[in-house]
PDB file of C-alpha atoms in Angstrom:
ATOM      1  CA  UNK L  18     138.459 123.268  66.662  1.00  0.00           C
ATOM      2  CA  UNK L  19     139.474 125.864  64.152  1.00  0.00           C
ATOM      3  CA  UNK L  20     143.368 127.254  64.034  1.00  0.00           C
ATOM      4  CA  UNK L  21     141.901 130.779  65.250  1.00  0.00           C
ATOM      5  CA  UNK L  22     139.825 129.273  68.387  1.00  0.00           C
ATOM      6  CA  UNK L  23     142.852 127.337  69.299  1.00  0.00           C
ATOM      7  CA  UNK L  24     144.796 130.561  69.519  1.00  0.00           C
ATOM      8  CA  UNK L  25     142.647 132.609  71.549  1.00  0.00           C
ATOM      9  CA  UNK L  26     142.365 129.596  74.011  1.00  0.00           C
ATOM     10  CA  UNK L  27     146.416 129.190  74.201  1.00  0.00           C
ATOM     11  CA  UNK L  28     146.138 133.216  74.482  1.00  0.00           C
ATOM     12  CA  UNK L  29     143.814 133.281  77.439  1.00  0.00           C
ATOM     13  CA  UNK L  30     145.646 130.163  79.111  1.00  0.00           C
ATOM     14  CA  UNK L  31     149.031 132.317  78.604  1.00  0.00           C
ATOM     15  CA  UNK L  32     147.274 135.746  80.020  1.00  0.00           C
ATOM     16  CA  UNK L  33     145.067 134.141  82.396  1.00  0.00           C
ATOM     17  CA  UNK L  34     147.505 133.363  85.565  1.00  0.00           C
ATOM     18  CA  UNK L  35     149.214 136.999  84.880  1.00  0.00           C
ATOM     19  CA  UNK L  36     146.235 139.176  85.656  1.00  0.00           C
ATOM     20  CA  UNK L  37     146.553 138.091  89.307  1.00  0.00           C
ATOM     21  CA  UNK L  38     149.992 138.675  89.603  1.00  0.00           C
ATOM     22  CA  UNK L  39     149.104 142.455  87.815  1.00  0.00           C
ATOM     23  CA  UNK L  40     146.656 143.427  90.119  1.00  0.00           C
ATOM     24  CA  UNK L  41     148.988 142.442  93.211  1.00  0.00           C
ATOM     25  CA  UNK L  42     151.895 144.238  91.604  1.00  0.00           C
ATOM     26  CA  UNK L  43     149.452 147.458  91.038  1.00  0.00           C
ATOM     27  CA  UNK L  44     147.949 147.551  94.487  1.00  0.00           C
ATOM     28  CA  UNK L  45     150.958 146.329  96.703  1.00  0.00           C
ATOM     29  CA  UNK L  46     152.162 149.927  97.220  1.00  0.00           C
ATOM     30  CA  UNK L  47     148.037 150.682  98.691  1.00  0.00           C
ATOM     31  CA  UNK L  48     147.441 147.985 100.857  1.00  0.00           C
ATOM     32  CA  UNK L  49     150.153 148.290 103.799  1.00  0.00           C
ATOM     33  CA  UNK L  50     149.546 146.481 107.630  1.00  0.00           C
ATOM     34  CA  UNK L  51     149.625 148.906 110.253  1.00  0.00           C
ATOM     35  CA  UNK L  52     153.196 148.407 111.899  1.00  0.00           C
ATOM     36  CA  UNK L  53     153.547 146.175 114.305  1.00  0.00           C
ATOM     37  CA  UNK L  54     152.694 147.037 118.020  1.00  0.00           C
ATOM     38  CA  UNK L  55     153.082 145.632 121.706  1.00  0.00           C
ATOM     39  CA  UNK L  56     153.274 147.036 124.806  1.00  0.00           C
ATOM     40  CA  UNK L  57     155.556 146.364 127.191  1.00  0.00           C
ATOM     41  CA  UNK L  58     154.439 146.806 131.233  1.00  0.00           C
ATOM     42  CA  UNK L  59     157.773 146.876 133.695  1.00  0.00           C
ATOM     43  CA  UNK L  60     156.100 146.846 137.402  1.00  0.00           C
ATOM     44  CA  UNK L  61     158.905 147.701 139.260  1.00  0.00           C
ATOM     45  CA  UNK L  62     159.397 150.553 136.664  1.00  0.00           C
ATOM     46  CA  UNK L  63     155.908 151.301 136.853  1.00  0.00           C
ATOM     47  CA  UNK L  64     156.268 152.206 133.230  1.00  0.00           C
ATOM     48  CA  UNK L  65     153.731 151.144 130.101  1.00  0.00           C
ATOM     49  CA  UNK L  66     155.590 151.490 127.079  1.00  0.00           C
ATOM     50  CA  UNK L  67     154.343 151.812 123.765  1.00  0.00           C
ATOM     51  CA  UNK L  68     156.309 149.594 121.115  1.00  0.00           C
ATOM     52  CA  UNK L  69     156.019 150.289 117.425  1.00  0.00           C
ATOM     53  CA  UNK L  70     158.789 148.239 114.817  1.00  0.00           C
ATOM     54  CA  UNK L  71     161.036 147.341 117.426  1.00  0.00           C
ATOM     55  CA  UNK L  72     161.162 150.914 119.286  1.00  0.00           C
ATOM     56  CA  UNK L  73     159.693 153.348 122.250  1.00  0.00           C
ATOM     57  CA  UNK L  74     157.474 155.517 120.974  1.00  0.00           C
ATOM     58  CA  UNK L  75     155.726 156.446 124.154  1.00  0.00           C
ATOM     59  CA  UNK L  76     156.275 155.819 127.935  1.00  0.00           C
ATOM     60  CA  UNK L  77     153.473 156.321 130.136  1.00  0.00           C
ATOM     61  CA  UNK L  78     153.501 156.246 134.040  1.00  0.00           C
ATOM     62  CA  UNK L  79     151.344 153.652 135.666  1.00  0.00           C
ATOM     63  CA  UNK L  80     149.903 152.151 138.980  1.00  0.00           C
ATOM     64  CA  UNK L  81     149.950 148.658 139.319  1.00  0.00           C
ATOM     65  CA  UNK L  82     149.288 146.088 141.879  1.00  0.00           C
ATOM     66  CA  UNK L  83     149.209 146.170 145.205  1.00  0.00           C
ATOM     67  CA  UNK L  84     151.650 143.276 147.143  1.00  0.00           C
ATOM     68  CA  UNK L  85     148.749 141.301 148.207  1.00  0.00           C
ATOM     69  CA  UNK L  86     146.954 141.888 145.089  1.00  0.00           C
ATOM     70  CA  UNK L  87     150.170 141.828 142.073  1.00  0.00           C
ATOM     71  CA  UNK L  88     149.457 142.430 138.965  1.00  0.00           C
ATOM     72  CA  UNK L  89     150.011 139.012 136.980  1.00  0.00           C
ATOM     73  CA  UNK L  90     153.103 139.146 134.855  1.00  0.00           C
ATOM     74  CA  UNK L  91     152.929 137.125 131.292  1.00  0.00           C
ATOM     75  CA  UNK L  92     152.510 137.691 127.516  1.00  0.00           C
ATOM     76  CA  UNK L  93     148.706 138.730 126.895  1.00  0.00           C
ATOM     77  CA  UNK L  94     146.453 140.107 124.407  1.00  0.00           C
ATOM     78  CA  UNK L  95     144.710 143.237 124.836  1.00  0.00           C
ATOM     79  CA  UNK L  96     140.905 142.409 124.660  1.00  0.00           C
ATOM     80  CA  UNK L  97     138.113 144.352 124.344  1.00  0.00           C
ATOM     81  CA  UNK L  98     137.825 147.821 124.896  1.00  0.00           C
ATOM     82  CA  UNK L  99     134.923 149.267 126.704  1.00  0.00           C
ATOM     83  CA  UNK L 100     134.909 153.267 126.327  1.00  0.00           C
ATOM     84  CA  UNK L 101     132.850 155.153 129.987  1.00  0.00           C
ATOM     85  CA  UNK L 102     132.710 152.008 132.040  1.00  0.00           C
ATOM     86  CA  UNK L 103     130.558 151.618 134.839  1.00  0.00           C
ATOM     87  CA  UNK L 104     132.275 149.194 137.974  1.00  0.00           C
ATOM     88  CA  UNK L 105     130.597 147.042 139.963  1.00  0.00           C
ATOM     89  CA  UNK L 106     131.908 145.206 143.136  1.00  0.00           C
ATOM     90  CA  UNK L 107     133.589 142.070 142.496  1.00  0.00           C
ATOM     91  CA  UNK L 108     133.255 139.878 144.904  1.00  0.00           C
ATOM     92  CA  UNK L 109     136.107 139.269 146.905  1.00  0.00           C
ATOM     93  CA  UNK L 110     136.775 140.731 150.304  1.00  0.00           C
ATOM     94  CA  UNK L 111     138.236 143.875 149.919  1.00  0.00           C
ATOM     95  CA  UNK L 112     135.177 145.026 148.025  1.00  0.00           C
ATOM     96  CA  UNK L 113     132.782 143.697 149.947  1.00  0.00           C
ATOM     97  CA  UNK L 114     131.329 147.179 151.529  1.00  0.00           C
ATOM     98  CA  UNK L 115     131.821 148.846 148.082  1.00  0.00           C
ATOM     99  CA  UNK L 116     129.255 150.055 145.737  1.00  0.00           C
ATOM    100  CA  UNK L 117     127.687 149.419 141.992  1.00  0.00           C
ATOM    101  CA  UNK L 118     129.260 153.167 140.489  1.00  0.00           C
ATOM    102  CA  UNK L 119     127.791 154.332 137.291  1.00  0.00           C
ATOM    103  CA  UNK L 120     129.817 155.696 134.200  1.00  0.00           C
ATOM    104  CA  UNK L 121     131.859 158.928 134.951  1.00  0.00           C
ATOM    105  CA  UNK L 122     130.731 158.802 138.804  1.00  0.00           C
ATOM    106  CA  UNK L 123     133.166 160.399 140.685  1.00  0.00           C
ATOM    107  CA  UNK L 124     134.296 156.808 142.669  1.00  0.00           C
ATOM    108  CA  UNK L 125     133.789 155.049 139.553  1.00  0.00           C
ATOM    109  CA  UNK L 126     137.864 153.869 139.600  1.00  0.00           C
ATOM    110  CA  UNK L 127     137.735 152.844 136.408  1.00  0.00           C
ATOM    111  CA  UNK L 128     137.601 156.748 134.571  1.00  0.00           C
ATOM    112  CA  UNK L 129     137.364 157.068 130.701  1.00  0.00           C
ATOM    113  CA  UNK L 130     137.610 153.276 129.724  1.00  0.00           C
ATOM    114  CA  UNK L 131     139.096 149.445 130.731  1.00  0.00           C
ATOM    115  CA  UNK L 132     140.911 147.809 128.058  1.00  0.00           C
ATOM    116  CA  UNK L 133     140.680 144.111 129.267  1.00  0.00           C
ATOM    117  CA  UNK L 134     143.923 141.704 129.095  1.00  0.00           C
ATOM    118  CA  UNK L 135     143.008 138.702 131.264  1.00  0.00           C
ATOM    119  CA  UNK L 136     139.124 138.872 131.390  1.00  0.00           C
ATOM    120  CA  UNK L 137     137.292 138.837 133.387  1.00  0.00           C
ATOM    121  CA  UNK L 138     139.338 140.382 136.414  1.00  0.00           C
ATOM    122  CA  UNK L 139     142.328 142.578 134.844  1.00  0.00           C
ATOM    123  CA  UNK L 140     142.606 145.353 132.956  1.00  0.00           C
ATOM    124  CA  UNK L 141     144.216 148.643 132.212  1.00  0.00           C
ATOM    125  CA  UNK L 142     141.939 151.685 132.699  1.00  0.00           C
ATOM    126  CA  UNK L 143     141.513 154.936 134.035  1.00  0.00           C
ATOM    127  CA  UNK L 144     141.554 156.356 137.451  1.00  0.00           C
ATOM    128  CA  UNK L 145     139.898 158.534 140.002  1.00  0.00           C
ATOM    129  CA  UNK L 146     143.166 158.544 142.056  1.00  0.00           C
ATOM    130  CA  UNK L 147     145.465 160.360 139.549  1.00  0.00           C
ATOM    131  CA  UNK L 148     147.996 160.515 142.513  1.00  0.00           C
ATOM    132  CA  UNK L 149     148.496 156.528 142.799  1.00  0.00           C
ATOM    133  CA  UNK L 150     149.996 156.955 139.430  1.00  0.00           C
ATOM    134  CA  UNK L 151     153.681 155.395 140.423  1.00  0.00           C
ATOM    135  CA  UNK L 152     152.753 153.123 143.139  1.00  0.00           C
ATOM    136  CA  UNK L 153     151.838 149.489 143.648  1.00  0.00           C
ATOM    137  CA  UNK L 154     148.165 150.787 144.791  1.00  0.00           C
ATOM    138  CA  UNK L 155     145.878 148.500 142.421  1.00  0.00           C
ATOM    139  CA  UNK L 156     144.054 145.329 143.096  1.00  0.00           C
ATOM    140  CA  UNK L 157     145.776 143.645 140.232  1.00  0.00           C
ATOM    141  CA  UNK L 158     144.970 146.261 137.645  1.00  0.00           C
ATOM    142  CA  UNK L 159     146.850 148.651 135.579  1.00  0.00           C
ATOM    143  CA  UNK L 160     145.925 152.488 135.912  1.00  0.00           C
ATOM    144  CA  UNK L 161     147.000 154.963 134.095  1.00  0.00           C
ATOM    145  CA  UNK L 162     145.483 158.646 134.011  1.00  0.00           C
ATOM    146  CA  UNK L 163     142.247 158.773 132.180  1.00  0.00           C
ATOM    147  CA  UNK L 164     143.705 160.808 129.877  1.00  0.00           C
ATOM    148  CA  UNK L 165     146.896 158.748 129.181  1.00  0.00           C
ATOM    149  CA  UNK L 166     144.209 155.794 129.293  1.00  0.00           C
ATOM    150  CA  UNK L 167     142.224 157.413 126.158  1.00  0.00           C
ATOM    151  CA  UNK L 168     145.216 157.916 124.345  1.00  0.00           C
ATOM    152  CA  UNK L 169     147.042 154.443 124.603  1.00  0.00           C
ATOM    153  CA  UNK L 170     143.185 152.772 123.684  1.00  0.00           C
ATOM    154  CA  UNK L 171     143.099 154.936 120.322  1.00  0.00           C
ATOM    155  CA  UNK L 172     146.611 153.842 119.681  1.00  0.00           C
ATOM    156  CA  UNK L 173     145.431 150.365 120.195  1.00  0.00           C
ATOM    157  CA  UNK L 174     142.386 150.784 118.250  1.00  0.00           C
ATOM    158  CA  UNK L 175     144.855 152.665 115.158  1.00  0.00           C
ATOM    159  CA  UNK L 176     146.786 148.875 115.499  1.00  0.00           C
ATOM    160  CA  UNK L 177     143.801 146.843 114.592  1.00  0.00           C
ATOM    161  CA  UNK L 178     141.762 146.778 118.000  1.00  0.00           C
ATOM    162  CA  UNK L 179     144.177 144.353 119.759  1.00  0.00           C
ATOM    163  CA  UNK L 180     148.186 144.091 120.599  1.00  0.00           C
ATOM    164  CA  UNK L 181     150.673 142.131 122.405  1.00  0.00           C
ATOM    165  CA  UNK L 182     150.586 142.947 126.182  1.00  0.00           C
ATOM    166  CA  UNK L 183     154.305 141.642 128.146  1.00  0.00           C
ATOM    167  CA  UNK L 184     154.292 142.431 131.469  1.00  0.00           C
ATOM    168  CA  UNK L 185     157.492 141.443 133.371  1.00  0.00           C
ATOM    169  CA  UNK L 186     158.962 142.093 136.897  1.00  0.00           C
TER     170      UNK L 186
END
């Protein structure tokens, strides 16, 4: 091997593990994580709250479980998100005399969406009862306004489509 060949292959050896470390440098500025989110669910406050790097950003008034039905406290993931839901009956007795309800019916209790956190029986949705909002009134769900629903599932979506759910006494 010739003097010049050895030089370009000591020069490619020497450049070779720096163009990684130049495109990192270049781009680190571009590619950012979204911040870091959770929510945090007090029952007896009956409060959702929104939590981006370590602060509030958002409170938002909830209903959550009834006595006989509580919601289940825990650390959970939010799941998927399913936007116009339709509800059917699940079957247990205190839905036994209710009916299948089709997206945006009127008794549909699950208005504008259900984000799921413990599948297949909890989530956080919408309601047709805006004026539970506040009270234990749920069968183990979390409501929230349909419109306060929308918003926090956006939010969610804007974090990567699913967050750290802590919901505590």
């Amino acid at each position: 091997m010739g003097w010049r060949r050895r030089l370009r292959y000591v020069a490619l050896l020497t450049v070779l593990p720096i163009v990684p470390a130049l495109v990192w440098w270049s781009l680190r500025d571009r590619v950012t994580d979204p911040p870091p989110v959770r929510l945090e669910v007090s029952l007896s406050a009956r409060e959702l709250s929104v939590v981006e790097n370590g602060e509030v950003v958002r409170t938002y008034s909830i209903a959550v479980g009834q006595p006989r039905h509580p919601t289940p406290t825990g650390r959970f993931r939010t799941g998927d998100i399913v936007w116009n839901p339709s509800w059917r009956p699940p079957d247990v007795d205190w839905a036994r005399d209710e009916t299948y309800q089709p997206p945006g019916a009127p008794a549909n209790p699950m208005q504008g969406l259900k984000i799921y956190f413990q599948a297949p029986d909890y989530f956080i949705h919408g309601t047709n009862d805006p004026d539970s909002i506040g009270e234990a009134a749920s069968h183990g769900c979390i409501r929230m306004t349909a419109s306060d629903a929308i918003h926090l599932a956006r939010r969610i979506i804007r974090a990567g489509g699913s967050v750290a759910l802590i919901i505590t006494d």
